C-alpha cells in the first residue's frame, strides 16, 4: 500500500528534477521569442531538447517528411501517470469512437480529453510555430503548477509546423532581405514577399484545403496519425491581414447541419475563456464572422465532422515580418503575434481540462449516435460499377480508406433513392460489383458531408465552395437512399493485371490518368503509338474513342524487345493490354485508316511565376510530376518573351494575369508559334486573358435578368448594411453544373455526353464559330448543387465552358473551369490529359 502511495510522489520528484534542466525557448535559441524567425530545424531541435529533458512528460513522434526532406513531427504531452499508459489511453479513445479493432469496452470515466494543436499550416503565417515552443515549455515548466493540473486529465498533442517547406521558404527569403533592424514601413521590401510566397507547400498546394482529400504527402502522413488518435479538441492556427484583430471561436454561419448542439455550445465556452484573457490585456478580437464551418477539408471542419471541437484561430500578421505599422498607427510585432497565439493555446488546454469529462462523454455520444441512428436522412449510398469508371472507382476506394469510411459490395438488394445523375427518385439494384456505403457507421457524419447531393446552407455568405459531392467529383453514378440496404461481402476491387503476349500489337483503352501515365512512359521510351478517332471492335471486345494502339510499324528499332518493354511497363503501371493479331477490325476503322492518328510525345511547358495563381500552377505541376510522371518545363511568365518556341509543343496557361499578352512583339511571336502548330491549354482566368488578345472566345455579355423587376432608383436606394449580402447575388463561391459534352471530339474522349463541372466564377463564353469546336456547353440553367446567386443563375446558360479553337496549324484548348480543382476533382483529370495529349495532336 505504501509503495502505491509513493509511486506518484517519486514520479513527480523525477519530473521536477528533469524539468529543472529544461530550457526555455529563449535560453535554448539565444534570443527572445518573436525577435527573430526560427527556422524549422531549430524548432525541431528545441522540441528534441524538451523531450530529452522531461521524458516522463513528453514523447516526440516523427510521422514523416516533406517533399523537400524536412521532418514532420509532433509532441505528446501529459502527466507522468498518463504518459506511463499513453498507448492504452489512445486505444481506449478509439474504443470510445467505435473505431478500435478489438472488442474491449471503452472506459469513459477518468478518460483524459485529447487536445491537438496544429501550427503553421500556411508557411508565411509564421508566428504560430514560435508560439508552439512557448506552449510546450509552459506545459513542462516546473514554475507553472497550473499546467500540471491541466495535464492530469488532458493529453496535449502539439504539431509545431504542418508545412515546414513553406515556412522555411518564407523565413529564408525574409532573412535575406531584412537589415540589422526590421523596417515597419509597409512599403519596405521585407513586407513584399515574391512569387509564389511561403503559404503553400513544395507544390504550391494549400494544405489547409487538403484534410479530407489528402492529395499531398504532408496531409497523408499527418492524417494517418491523426486518425489513430481522434482528439476531442482540435485547433488550427493561422494568420490573416495585418489590420485584422484576432479571431477565435465561435465560428460564423453557415454551420453544417451535422454539427451537434454540444459542438456549438463548447465553441462559445472556448470563445468566452479566450475573451477573458484578451480583455485583461486589452487585445481586440472578433468572433462569429467570416470563418464558417461548411467545406469539409479544413483544419476546423474535418475534425468537427469527426467528433471533435474543431476551430480556426486567426492572428493578424500576413506580410508583417518582424514588425509593421498598422492603419491605426500601432506597430504589430512578431512577439505580439506569438503571444496572442500562445495565450489561446493555453486557454484552449485550460478550458478543455475544466470540461474534460463532458468532452469525453459527448465525444462518445457523437459516435454512438453515428452507429445507431446515423447522421442525415439517407441511410445508404450506392456507387454503381461501370467499366469506363473503374480507375475512378479505385481512387474513390482509396479516399474512403484514408478517411476510415467503411464500405462493402452489394448483395443484389433492390432499393429506391435519389439518382445523382438524373436528379430524380428512381429504383436501382445494388449488384455485387457496386459499392455500398452505410450511413450507420462511426464516420457517419463525414459520410453524409462527403456524399450529400445538396448541402443545406443556413447562410449564403460562405468562405469556400458550397458543393463537392463525391459522385459528381469522381464522375460515378450513384444513389442515395433512405433505406438501410443489407451489406454484401468485402468489396474486391477489379485491379488484377495479367498481360499476355502478342505477335502483332496491343490496344490500350483510353480510360483514365493511369492509362495516360502508361502512354507517357511508352512515349518517353521512344515507342511510337497511334490512337483511334472512332470506336471499333475486335474479337468481340469494343474499344471507345481514344483507344491507343501499339504496333510493330515504326517501332522496328526495338527488334525483339518491343513487346517485352510494353508488357513490363504496362504491368508496372497497373494497366491491362488487349492483344490483337491483325490490323483488320470487326467493326469500325482498320488500323491503317486515316481515322487512326499518330500519337507523339508532346514537349510540355507550364507557365509559372509572377501574375500566375500559385495554387493553380501548383495543381498542374503536381499532376504532371506526381500523377503522370511526365516531364514538364516550368517557365516564368516574365521569361515568355525569351522562350524558345520551337522547343515547345504544348503551353499550359494556368489561371492568372499574363502581361506578355499586352506586349505587341511578344504576342505576335506567341501567335506565330500557334499558327505553326503550337498547342495551348488555357484554364480559368487564362481563357479570359486570351480573349482580350483576340484568341479563343469572348466572355458572353448578358443582361441583368432581374433588372426589369427592380423598382426605379433601386441602386440609389439600397441599404448600406446589406452590401455584403447583395454582392453574392451575382456570385457563386463554388457550385456544380451539368455540362453537355461532344464525346466525338478528342477533348472529350473517354467521357459520356455530359460532365459535372465545379463553377467558381460568373464567366460563360460565346460559342465558337469558324474554326472552333464547342465541346462543353451549358445549354440551359443546369445548376445541380451549391449556392448560385439569384442574379447569376439565369445568366449561366447557352454558352461555352470547354472549347477548341483552330488557328492555322495550331490549336487553343479553352477550359474555363478548373478541371483539376485541389487535385480531388478526379473526373476532370482525363479532360485535361485530352487537351495535352490528343486535342490538336
PDB file of C-alpha atoms in Angstrom, residues 1 98 234 263 364 367 510 619 640:
ATOM      1  CA  UNK A   1       0.000   0.000   0.000  1.00  0.00           C
ATOM      2  CA  UNK A  98     -16.229   2.699 -32.044  1.00  0.00           C
ATOM      3  CA  UNK A 234      -8.501  20.445 -32.437  1.00  0.00           C
ATOM      4  CA  UNK A 263     -20.104  21.241 -30.557  1.00  0.00           C
ATOM      5  CA  UNK A 364     -18.678   9.035 -27.099  1.00  0.00           C
ATOM      6  CA  UNK A 367     -20.040   8.128 -32.280  1.00  0.00           C
ATOM      7  CA  UNK A 510      -8.250   5.409 -73.071  1.00  0.00           C
ATOM      8  CA  UNK A 619      -2.066  21.716 -59.077  1.00  0.00           C
ATOM      9  CA  UNK A 640       7.962  34.009 -72.139  1.00  0.00           C
TER      10      UNK A 640
END
